[in-house]
Short mmCIF file of C-alpha atoms in Angstrom, two decimals:
data_model
loop_
_atom_site.label_atom_id
_atom_site.label_comp_id
_atom_site.label_asym_id
_atom_site.label_seq_id
_atom_site.Cartn_x
_atom_site.Cartn_y
_atom_site.Cartn_z
CA MET A 1 0.00 0.00 0.00
CA SER A 2 1.38 3.45 -0.89
CA ASP A 3 2.19 6.11 1.69
CA LYS A 4 -0.48 8.31 0.11
CA LEU A 5 -3.18 5.68 0.54
CA ASN A 6 -1.99 4.94 4.06
CA ARG A 7 -2.26 8.59 4.98
CA ARG A 8 -5.74 8.90 3.46
CA SER A 9 -6.92 5.85 5.40
CA PHE A 10 -5.42 7.25 8.60
CA LEU A 11 -7.13 10.63 8.16
CA GLN A 12 -10.47 8.96 7.47
CA LYS A 13 -10.17 6.83 10.61
CA SER A 14 -9.06 9.80 12.69
CA THR A 15 -12.05 11.85 11.52
CA LEU A 16 -14.46 9.07 12.42
CA ALA A 17 -12.78 8.58 15.79
CA GLY A 18 -12.94 12.29 16.56
CA ALA A 19 -16.62 12.38 15.66
CA SER A 20 -17.37 9.41 17.91
CA LEU A 21 -15.72 11.16 20.88
CA THR A 22 -17.92 14.24 20.70
CA GLY A 23 -20.32 14.21 23.61
CA LEU A 24 -19.01 10.89 24.91
CA PRO A 25 -20.93 10.16 28.12
CA PHE A 26 -18.73 9.91 31.20
CA ALA A 27 -20.24 6.51 32.05
CA ALA A 28 -19.30 5.21 28.62
CA ILE A 29 -15.58 5.85 29.08
CA ALA A 30 -13.74 2.58 28.61
CA ALA A 31 -11.88 0.89 31.43
CA SER A 32 -8.11 1.15 31.64
CA ASP A 33 -7.56 -2.55 30.99
CA ALA A 34 -6.93 -3.75 27.45
CA PRO A 35 -8.37 -7.01 26.10
CA LEU A 36 -4.85 -8.40 25.81
CA SER A 37 -3.77 -11.02 28.30
CA LYS A 38 -0.92 -13.33 27.34
CA LYS A 39 -0.81 -16.93 28.48
CA GLU A 40 2.24 -18.00 30.44
CA GLY A 41 4.95 -19.01 28.00
CA ASP A 42 3.52 -16.99 25.11
CA PRO A 43 5.84 -14.09 24.24
CA LEU A 44 4.62 -10.53 23.90
CA ARG A 45 4.79 -9.70 20.19
CA VAL A 46 6.04 -6.14 19.73
CA GLY A 47 6.25 -3.80 16.76
CA ILE A 48 8.70 -0.89 16.95
CA ILE A 49 7.91 2.33 15.09
CA GLY A 50 11.14 4.27 14.81
CA SER A 51 14.36 2.28 14.65
CA GLY A 52 16.75 5.13 15.42
CA LEU A 53 19.15 5.05 18.34
CA ARG A 54 16.38 5.07 20.96
CA GLY A 55 14.38 2.42 19.13
CA GLN A 56 17.49 0.28 18.83
CA GLY A 57 17.98 0.44 22.58
CA HIS A 58 14.43 -0.81 23.12
CA LEU A 59 14.95 -3.52 20.50
CA ASP A 60 18.08 -4.77 22.26
CA LEU A 61 16.34 -4.96 25.65
CA LEU A 62 13.28 -6.72 24.25
CA LEU A 63 15.42 -9.32 22.51
CA ARG A 64 17.31 -10.04 25.73
CA ARG A 65 14.06 -11.32 27.24
CA LYS A 66 12.36 -14.70 26.95
CA ASP A 67 8.86 -13.23 27.26
CA SER A 68 8.97 -10.84 24.27
CA ILE A 69 9.79 -10.91 20.57
CA VAL A 70 9.95 -8.14 17.98
CA THR A 71 7.77 -8.96 14.99
CA ALA A 72 8.24 -5.83 12.88
CA ILE A 73 10.03 -2.49 12.73
CA CYS A 74 9.21 0.67 10.80
CA ASP A 75 11.48 3.52 9.73
CA ILE A 76 12.43 5.74 6.80
CA ASP A 77 16.22 5.62 7.34
CA GLU A 78 18.03 2.71 5.67
CA ARG A 79 21.04 3.08 7.99
CA MET A 80 18.90 2.74 11.10
CA ILE A 81 16.99 -0.21 9.69
CA ALA A 82 20.28 -1.96 8.91
CA ARG A 83 21.59 -1.32 12.44
CA SER A 84 18.37 -2.76 13.90
CA LEU A 85 18.64 -5.91 11.81
CA GLU A 86 22.22 -6.32 13.02
CA ILE A 87 20.96 -6.18 16.63
CA ALA A 88 18.44 -8.93 15.88
CA GLN A 89 21.19 -11.01 14.30
CA LYS A 90 23.42 -10.48 17.34
CA HIS A 91 20.68 -11.99 19.51
CA ASN A 92 20.13 -14.88 17.07
CA ALA A 93 16.55 -13.68 16.76
CA LYS A 94 14.34 -13.93 13.72
CA ALA A 95 14.71 -10.76 11.66
CA PRO A 96 11.70 -8.50 12.18
CA GLU A 97 9.70 -7.61 9.09
CA VAL A 98 10.62 -4.15 7.86
CA TYR A 99 8.14 -1.40 6.96
CA LYS A 100 9.55 1.62 5.12
CA GLY A 101 7.91 4.98 4.55
CA GLU A 102 6.45 7.81 6.59
CA TYR A 103 3.00 6.23 6.84
CA ALA A 104 3.98 2.57 6.68
CA TYR A 105 3.33 2.38 10.43
CA LEU A 106 -0.39 2.29 9.55
CA GLU A 107 0.17 -1.14 8.02
CA LEU A 108 2.32 -2.31 10.93
CA VAL A 109 -0.32 -1.56 13.57
CA GLN A 110 -2.90 -3.62 11.67
CA ARG A 111 -0.86 -6.83 11.89
CA PRO A 112 -2.72 -9.48 13.93
CA ASP A 113 0.59 -10.93 15.12
CA ILE A 114 1.49 -7.75 17.02
CA ASP A 115 0.22 -7.28 20.58
CA ALA A 116 2.01 -4.06 21.51
CA VAL A 117 3.70 -1.15 19.77
CA LEU A 118 6.68 0.93 20.91
CA ILE A 119 6.92 4.42 19.39
CA ALA A 120 10.42 5.97 19.25
CA THR A 121 10.14 8.36 16.31
CA PRO A 122 10.84 12.11 16.09
CA TRP A 123 8.53 14.08 18.37
CA ARG A 124 6.02 15.35 15.82
CA TRP A 125 4.94 11.79 14.97
CA HIS A 126 4.27 10.50 18.48
CA THR A 127 0.62 11.42 18.91
CA GLN A 128 -0.68 10.42 15.49
CA GLN A 129 1.16 7.09 15.69
CA ALA A 130 -0.10 6.44 19.22
CA VAL A 131 -3.66 7.27 18.15
CA ALA A 132 -3.42 4.87 15.20
CA ALA A 133 -2.03 2.09 17.41
CA MET A 134 -4.71 2.56 20.08
CA GLN A 135 -7.41 2.53 17.42
CA ALA A 136 -5.94 -0.75 16.18
CA GLY A 137 -6.17 -2.18 19.72
CA LYS A 138 -2.42 -2.39 20.30
CA TYR A 139 -0.99 -1.76 23.77
CA VAL A 140 1.08 1.40 23.24
CA GLY A 141 4.43 2.47 24.62
CA MET A 142 5.14 6.07 23.58
CA GLU A 143 8.48 7.80 23.99
CA VAL A 144 8.80 11.18 25.69
CA SER A 145 8.98 14.75 24.41
CA GLY A 146 6.73 17.80 24.73
CA ALA A 147 3.41 18.30 22.98
CA PHE A 148 2.74 20.81 20.23
CA SER A 149 -0.72 21.78 21.47
CA ILE A 150 -3.22 21.09 24.23
CA ASP A 151 -5.52 19.60 21.59
CA GLU A 152 -2.85 16.97 20.91
CA CYS A 153 -2.89 15.97 24.59
CA TRP A 154 -6.66 15.60 24.50
CA GLN A 155 -6.36 13.40 21.38
CA LEU A 156 -4.36 10.89 23.40
CA VAL A 157 -6.80 10.91 26.32
CA ASN A 158 -9.92 10.78 24.16
CA THR A 159 -8.62 7.95 22.00
CA HIS A 160 -7.71 5.92 25.07
CA GLU A 161 -11.13 6.47 26.60
CA ALA A 162 -12.94 5.64 23.36
CA THR A 163 -10.97 2.46 22.67
CA GLY A 164 -10.05 1.25 26.16
CA THR A 165 -6.50 0.68 24.92
CA PRO A 166 -3.80 1.70 27.43
CA LEU A 167 -0.87 3.97 26.67
CA PHE A 168 2.36 3.56 28.64
CA PHE A 169 4.36 6.80 28.65
CA LEU A 170 8.00 5.73 28.51
CA GLU A 171 9.57 8.16 31.00
CA ASN A 172 12.70 6.29 32.07
CA VAL A 173 13.98 8.73 34.73
CA CYS A 174 11.15 7.64 37.03
CA TYR A 175 13.19 4.41 37.33
CA ARG A 176 16.57 6.00 38.09
CA ARG A 177 18.10 4.37 41.15
CA ASP A 178 18.57 7.48 43.28
CA VAL A 179 15.18 8.84 42.19
CA MET A 180 13.46 5.65 43.37
CA ALA A 181 15.41 5.68 46.65
CA VAL A 182 14.25 9.23 47.30
CA LEU A 183 10.69 8.09 46.54
CA GLN A 184 11.13 5.59 49.36
CA MET A 185 12.35 8.41 51.64
CA VAL A 186 9.37 10.59 50.72
CA ARG A 187 6.96 7.77 51.48
CA ALA A 188 8.74 7.11 54.79
CA GLY A 189 8.22 10.77 55.78
CA LEU A 190 11.92 11.73 56.03
CA PHE A 191 11.30 15.16 54.49
CA GLY A 192 8.02 15.78 56.29
CA GLU A 193 5.26 17.40 54.25
CA LEU A 194 6.64 18.38 50.85
CA VAL A 195 6.51 22.08 50.05
CA HIS A 196 8.80 22.78 47.07
CA LEU A 197 10.43 20.76 44.29
CA GLU A 198 12.86 21.49 41.49
CA CYS A 199 13.78 19.52 38.39
CA GLY A 200 14.62 19.96 34.74
CA TYR A 201 16.57 18.94 31.71
CA GLN A 202 20.02 20.48 32.08
CA HIS A 203 22.20 18.80 29.50
CA ASP A 204 24.63 20.21 26.93
CA LEU A 205 23.10 18.91 23.68
CA ARG A 206 25.01 21.04 21.20
CA GLY A 207 26.87 17.96 19.97
CA VAL A 208 23.55 16.17 19.47
CA LYS A 209 21.94 19.09 17.67
CA PHE A 210 24.73 19.58 15.11
CA ASN A 211 26.51 16.98 13.01
CA ASP A 212 28.23 16.48 9.66
CA GLY A 213 26.03 13.53 8.69
CA GLU A 214 28.73 10.89 8.98
CA THR A 215 30.15 10.62 12.51
CA PRO A 216 27.48 10.36 15.23
CA TYR A 217 28.20 13.38 17.47
CA ASN A 218 30.39 16.44 18.03
CA SER A 219 31.49 16.54 14.43
CA GLY A 220 30.07 19.58 12.71
CA ALA A 221 27.78 22.57 12.50
CA GLU A 222 25.08 20.99 10.33
CA PHE A 223 21.49 20.14 11.14
CA GLY A 224 18.54 19.08 9.03
CA GLU A 225 18.87 16.83 6.00
CA LYS A 226 22.68 16.94 5.96
CA ALA A 227 23.02 15.72 9.55
CA PHE A 228 22.89 12.42 11.45
CA SER A 229 20.26 10.98 13.81
CA GLU A 230 18.54 13.55 16.08
CA ALA A 231 20.33 16.48 14.43
CA ARG A 232 18.22 15.79 11.35
CA TRP A 233 15.05 16.92 13.14
CA ARG A 234 15.58 17.97 16.75
CA THR A 235 17.43 21.23 16.08
CA ARG A 236 14.57 22.58 13.99
CA HIS A 237 12.50 22.89 17.16
CA SER A 238 15.11 25.27 18.56
CA VAL A 239 14.78 27.40 15.43
CA HIS A 240 11.02 27.82 15.61
CA ARG A 241 9.89 27.30 19.22
CA ASN A 242 10.48 29.06 22.55
CA GLY A 243 9.41 27.02 25.56
CA ASP A 244 10.32 24.01 27.65
CA LEU A 245 10.66 21.47 24.85
CA TYR A 246 11.57 18.50 27.05
CA PRO A 247 9.96 18.66 30.49
CA THR A 248 9.17 15.04 31.28
CA HIS A 249 12.54 13.81 32.60
CA GLY A 250 12.10 16.26 35.45
CA ILE A 251 8.38 16.30 36.08
CA GLY A 252 8.06 12.49 35.90
CA PRO A 253 9.87 11.74 39.18
CA VAL A 254 8.39 14.85 40.82
CA ALA A 255 4.93 13.59 39.90
CA GLN A 256 5.57 10.43 41.92
CA TYR A 257 6.82 12.41 44.93
CA ILE A 258 3.69 14.60 45.19
CA ASN A 259 1.14 12.21 43.61
CA LEU A 260 0.22 14.25 40.55
CA ASN A 261 -3.00 12.94 38.95
CA ARG A 262 -3.44 10.74 42.03
CA GLY A 263 -4.71 13.00 44.79
CA ASN A 264 -3.00 16.10 43.44
CA ARG A 265 -2.56 17.88 40.13
CA MET A 266 -0.83 20.80 38.43
CA THR A 267 -3.13 23.84 38.27
CA TYR A 268 -1.16 26.57 36.45
CA LEU A 269 2.33 27.62 35.34
CA THR A 270 4.33 30.67 34.35
CA SER A 271 7.43 30.51 32.15
CA THR A 272 10.31 32.83 31.29
CA ALA A 273 12.96 32.56 28.58
CA THR A 274 16.43 34.08 28.43
CA LYS A 275 17.98 35.38 25.25
CA SER A 276 19.31 32.87 22.71
CA ARG A 277 23.08 32.80 22.25
CA GLY A 278 24.43 29.27 22.79
CA LEU A 279 23.63 27.59 19.47
CA HIS A 280 24.83 30.53 17.37
CA ASP A 281 28.10 30.69 19.31
CA TYR A 282 28.58 26.95 18.88
CA ILE A 283 28.25 27.23 15.11
CA VAL A 284 30.59 30.19 14.63
CA ASN A 285 33.25 28.77 16.97
CA HIS A 286 33.20 25.20 15.66
CA PRO A 287 36.13 24.16 13.41
CA LYS A 288 33.65 23.05 10.75
CA GLY A 289 31.51 26.15 11.20
CA GLY A 290 32.56 29.79 11.34
CA GLN A 291 31.12 33.23 10.70
CA ASN A 292 30.57 32.38 7.02
CA HIS A 293 28.84 29.05 7.58
CA PRO A 294 25.24 29.15 6.29
CA ASN A 295 23.90 28.14 9.72
CA ALA A 296 25.61 31.16 11.32
CA LYS A 297 22.77 33.21 9.82
CA VAL A 298 20.04 31.11 11.49
CA GLU A 299 18.10 32.91 14.22
CA PHE A 300 17.14 30.52 17.01
CA GLU A 301 13.88 31.22 18.83
CA LEU A 302 14.61 28.94 21.80
CA GLY A 303 15.91 30.82 24.82
CA ASP A 304 19.05 29.25 26.24
CA ILE A 305 17.39 28.74 29.62
CA ILE A 306 13.65 28.31 30.12
CA THR A 307 12.41 28.59 33.71
CA THR A 308 8.89 27.36 34.49
CA VAL A 309 7.15 27.64 37.84
CA VAL A 310 4.19 25.32 38.48
CA LYS A 311 1.61 25.55 41.26
CA THR A 312 -0.28 22.44 42.38
CA ALA A 313 -3.72 21.83 43.86
CA LYS A 314 -2.11 20.81 47.18
CA GLY A 315 -0.06 24.00 47.36
CA GLU A 316 3.44 22.85 46.34
CA SER A 317 5.58 24.86 43.93
CA ILE A 318 7.74 23.24 41.24
CA ILE A 319 10.55 24.90 39.29
CA ILE A 320 11.32 23.19 35.96
CA SER A 321 14.43 24.22 34.00
CA HIS A 322 15.27 23.60 30.34
CA ASP A 323 18.98 24.25 29.68
CA THR A 324 20.47 22.43 26.67
CA ASN A 325 22.29 25.03 24.56
CA LEU A 326 25.14 26.19 26.80
CA PRO A 327 28.32 24.45 28.05
CA ARG A 328 27.53 22.63 31.29
CA PRO A 329 27.73 19.21 32.96
CA TYR A 330 24.63 17.02 32.96
CA SER A 331 22.16 17.39 35.82
CA LEU A 332 18.40 17.06 36.13
CA GLY A 333 18.56 19.47 39.04
CA PHE A 334 16.31 17.60 41.45
CA ARG A 335 15.41 19.21 44.76
CA VAL A 336 12.85 17.70 47.12
CA GLN A 337 12.11 19.96 50.09
CA GLY A 338 9.69 19.60 52.96
CA THR A 339 9.04 20.64 56.52
CA LYS A 340 11.80 18.36 57.88
CA GLY A 341 14.57 18.78 55.31
CA LEU A 342 15.60 18.40 51.69
CA TRP A 343 17.57 16.39 49.13
CA MET A 344 19.36 17.73 46.07
CA ASP A 345 20.84 15.49 43.39
CA LEU A 346 23.67 17.94 42.67
CA ASN A 347 26.60 16.49 44.64
CA ASP A 348 24.17 14.06 46.35
CA SER A 349 23.36 16.47 49.17
CA ILE A 350 20.85 16.01 51.98
CA HIS A 351 19.88 17.85 55.15
CA LEU A 352 17.42 16.47 57.69
CA GLU A 353 16.44 18.45 60.72
CA GLY A 354 17.49 16.72 63.94
CA ALA A 355 19.70 14.24 62.08
CA SER A 356 22.12 16.42 60.10
CA PRO A 357 24.54 18.91 61.67
CA ALA A 358 22.82 22.29 62.01
CA HIS A 359 22.94 24.35 58.80
CA ARG A 360 25.22 21.79 57.10
CA TRP A 361 24.86 19.40 54.20
CA GLU A 362 25.50 15.68 54.45
CA ASN A 363 26.45 13.24 51.71
CA ALA A 364 23.17 11.63 50.67
CA GLN A 365 24.71 8.32 49.57
CA PRO A 366 24.29 6.53 52.93
CA TYR A 367 20.59 7.43 52.83
CA LEU A 368 20.30 6.37 49.19
CA ASP A 369 21.85 3.03 50.10
CA ARG A 370 19.60 2.57 53.14
CA TYR A 371 16.45 3.38 51.16
CA ASP A 372 17.49 1.63 47.95
CA HIS A 373 14.27 0.55 46.28
CA PRO A 374 13.44 -3.19 46.57
CA LEU A 375 13.15 -3.46 42.77
CA TRP A 376 16.73 -2.25 42.35
CA LYS A 377 17.93 -4.59 45.08
CA LYS A 378 16.27 -7.50 43.32
CA TYR A 379 17.00 -6.75 39.67
CA ALA A 380 20.17 -4.63 39.60
CA SER A 381 22.18 -7.48 38.08
CA ASP A 382 19.58 -7.95 35.32
CA ALA A 383 19.82 -4.24 34.52
CA GLU A 384 23.60 -4.24 34.10
CA GLY A 385 24.57 -2.94 30.69
CA ALA A 386 21.14 -1.49 29.96
CA GLY A 387 20.89 2.11 28.81
CA HIS A 388 21.03 5.16 31.08
CA GLY A 389 22.65 3.39 34.01
CA GLY A 390 20.22 0.48 33.96
CA MET A 391 16.98 2.41 34.34
CA ASP A 392 15.95 1.51 30.77
CA TRP A 393 15.79 -2.14 31.84
CA PHE A 394 13.24 -1.30 34.54
CA LEU A 395 11.22 0.78 32.09
CA ILE A 396 11.02 -1.98 29.48
CA ASN A 397 10.41 -4.60 32.17
CA ASP A 398 7.37 -2.68 33.42
CA PHE A 399 6.19 -2.15 29.85
CA VAL A 400 6.38 -5.84 28.98
CA ILE A 401 4.69 -6.95 32.20
CA SER A 402 1.89 -4.38 31.85
CA ALA A 403 1.35 -5.16 28.18
CA ARG A 404 1.33 -8.93 28.73
CA GLU A 405 -1.31 -8.54 31.43
CA GLY A 406 -3.23 -5.84 29.57
CA THR A 407 -3.37 -3.67 32.69
CA ARG A 408 -3.25 0.04 33.32
CA PRO A 409 0.40 1.11 33.06
CA PRO A 410 2.16 2.75 36.01
CA ILE A 411 2.75 5.85 33.86
CA ASP A 412 -0.44 6.23 31.89
CA VAL A 413 -2.11 8.39 29.26
CA TYR A 414 -3.23 10.97 31.83
CA ASP A 415 0.35 11.38 33.00
CA ALA A 416 1.44 11.69 29.38
CA ALA A 417 -1.13 14.38 28.61
CA SER A 418 -0.46 16.52 31.68
CA TRP A 419 3.35 16.27 31.45
CA LEU A 420 3.36 16.90 27.69
CA ALA A 421 1.11 19.92 28.19
CA ILE A 422 3.93 21.76 29.97
CA THR A 423 5.52 22.48 26.59
CA PRO A 424 2.67 24.31 24.81
CA LEU A 425 1.62 26.04 28.03
CA SER A 426 5.19 27.29 28.55
CA GLU A 427 5.31 28.53 24.95
CA GLN A 428 2.04 30.41 25.45
CA SER A 429 3.18 31.85 28.76
CA ILE A 430 6.46 33.16 27.31
CA ALA A 431 4.71 34.59 24.25
CA GLY A 432 2.30 36.43 26.57
CA GLY A 433 4.96 37.97 28.79
CA SER A 434 5.10 35.14 31.36
CA GLN A 435 1.35 35.04 31.82
CA PRO A 436 -0.10 32.31 34.06
CA MET A 437 -1.50 29.42 32.01
CA ALA A 438 -4.04 26.99 33.49
CA PHE A 439 -3.62 23.21 33.11
CA PRO A 440 -6.62 21.34 31.77
CA ASP A 441 -7.82 18.52 34.00
CA PHE A 442 -7.21 15.60 31.66
CA THR A 443 -8.54 13.16 34.29
CA ARG A 444 -11.96 14.90 34.33
CA GLY A 445 -11.88 15.07 38.11
CA ARG A 446 -10.78 11.50 38.73
CA TRP A 447 -7.42 12.67 40.13
CA MET A 448 -9.29 13.22 43.41
CA GLU A 449 -10.08 9.49 43.65
CA TRP A 450 -7.03 7.76 42.21
CA GLU A 451 -4.11 6.61 44.39
CA ASN A 452 -0.44 6.45 43.47
CA THR A 453 0.72 2.85 43.08
CA PHE A 454 3.94 3.52 41.19
CA ALA A 455 6.72 1.12 42.30
CA LEU A 456 4.78 -0.13 45.33
#
C-alpha cells in the first residue's frame, strides 16, 4: 500500500474517531484494561515504530528477554533499519519484518501478530502514531517529548477512553536508582510534608543538535537533511519554538513524589525565557563552522534557559528548568524539600532536621543506600549494561509486564497528557509575557479518587 493511501486511510479513521468522541458520556468511558492477556509461556509480540538510536535500545532490551519478541520495525532511514537488523542477528533472533515509509506504520499496527507497539520516532509523529495504534487495539508504549498543542494531549486521552486501549508513557527517569530511593524516603516521611520541588533537563546537547552527517556526534555545525540521527530533526525545534521542549525527565519523578494525577494535580504555570546565544556561538566557533557558515545566519527562537514555575492543587511549587544550549555538565537538578529537610541530586546532598549537623549538608549516599528501592535490590544485576545506568531495563520490564497482562500502566495516558502539556503552556506563557496558564484537567476530576501505586 502506498504512503499516500496509508495517509488517506489514517485521516479517514481519525475523523471518524474524533466524531465518535464528541459528547461521549462519562459513564461510557472505557476501562483502563486492554483485552490483551498473554498466556504463560507466550511471548509478547512487539512492533517498533522508529528504529533510530532510541528504538534500537528498546529492541536490544526486548530481545534479551524470553517473554517478548519483535515482529516488525518501521522507519524511513536505511542506515537505522540496517543497524536494527544487526541487533536482531546479534541476539540470534528472527529478523523483524521491515516497513519503510512515513505512513507505513499504519500497516504495521494492523498486523494481527502484534500485541504491543513501541513508538520511538521524532517528536512530531508521536501522537498520530499512538492514536493509530490505540485505534488498532495495540498496547502502546510512547516515547517522551513535549506536545505541540493542548488539543494533541486531549487526542491521546480521548482515543484511550474511546478504545479502552492503554498507553504507557516511557519516562525512564522515574526508574533512576537514586530517584526511586528518594521516593522511598518521601513515602517514609523523612522530608516531612513536601513544600517545594525542582527539576529539569540540564544537558549540553550542542553535539547532538549539530553533526556532519557521517560521525554520530560532536562533528560539525550541520542540522537538518545533511546531519545524522537527532540532528536531522531535533534542532529545527530550537529554530522555531520558545518554551520548555523537554519537560518530562524532570516532572516524571516529581509527579511520583507529590502524587500528581493521584490525589494532586498541576493547576497553572508561568514561564520565562532568556535570550538565545548558545547555538549561534557553537556554530561560529566550531572548526567546521565559522562566521561564514550558512547556519551562522540562522536565528534561534529557543531561549538558552527556560524557567517554568508550576503551582499544584495541594499548594506545592515546582521549578522546571530547560537548559540544553550552553556548556555545562549534565544534571536534572532535582530538589525535594519539605518541613523536615531536603535532598538535592547535585553532589548528592541532603539535610534532615534533627539528624544532620545544624545548617550543614550531608552526603546523601548513605541514605540512598539505606532506602534503595526493593526493585533495584532484586533486579540490579539484570539491569547491568542497559541504557542510562540500567533504568531503561526497569522501564522496558514494566512495559512488557503491563502489556502482557493488559493492565493500566504505572505511567499512563493521563500522566502523558499533563506532562506533555507543559511544553505548549510554557510557549504560550512566554509569548504572553510570562502570563499564568491553566492546566486542563485531563482526568476529568478522577485525580481526586485515584491513588499512586507507582513502584509499590
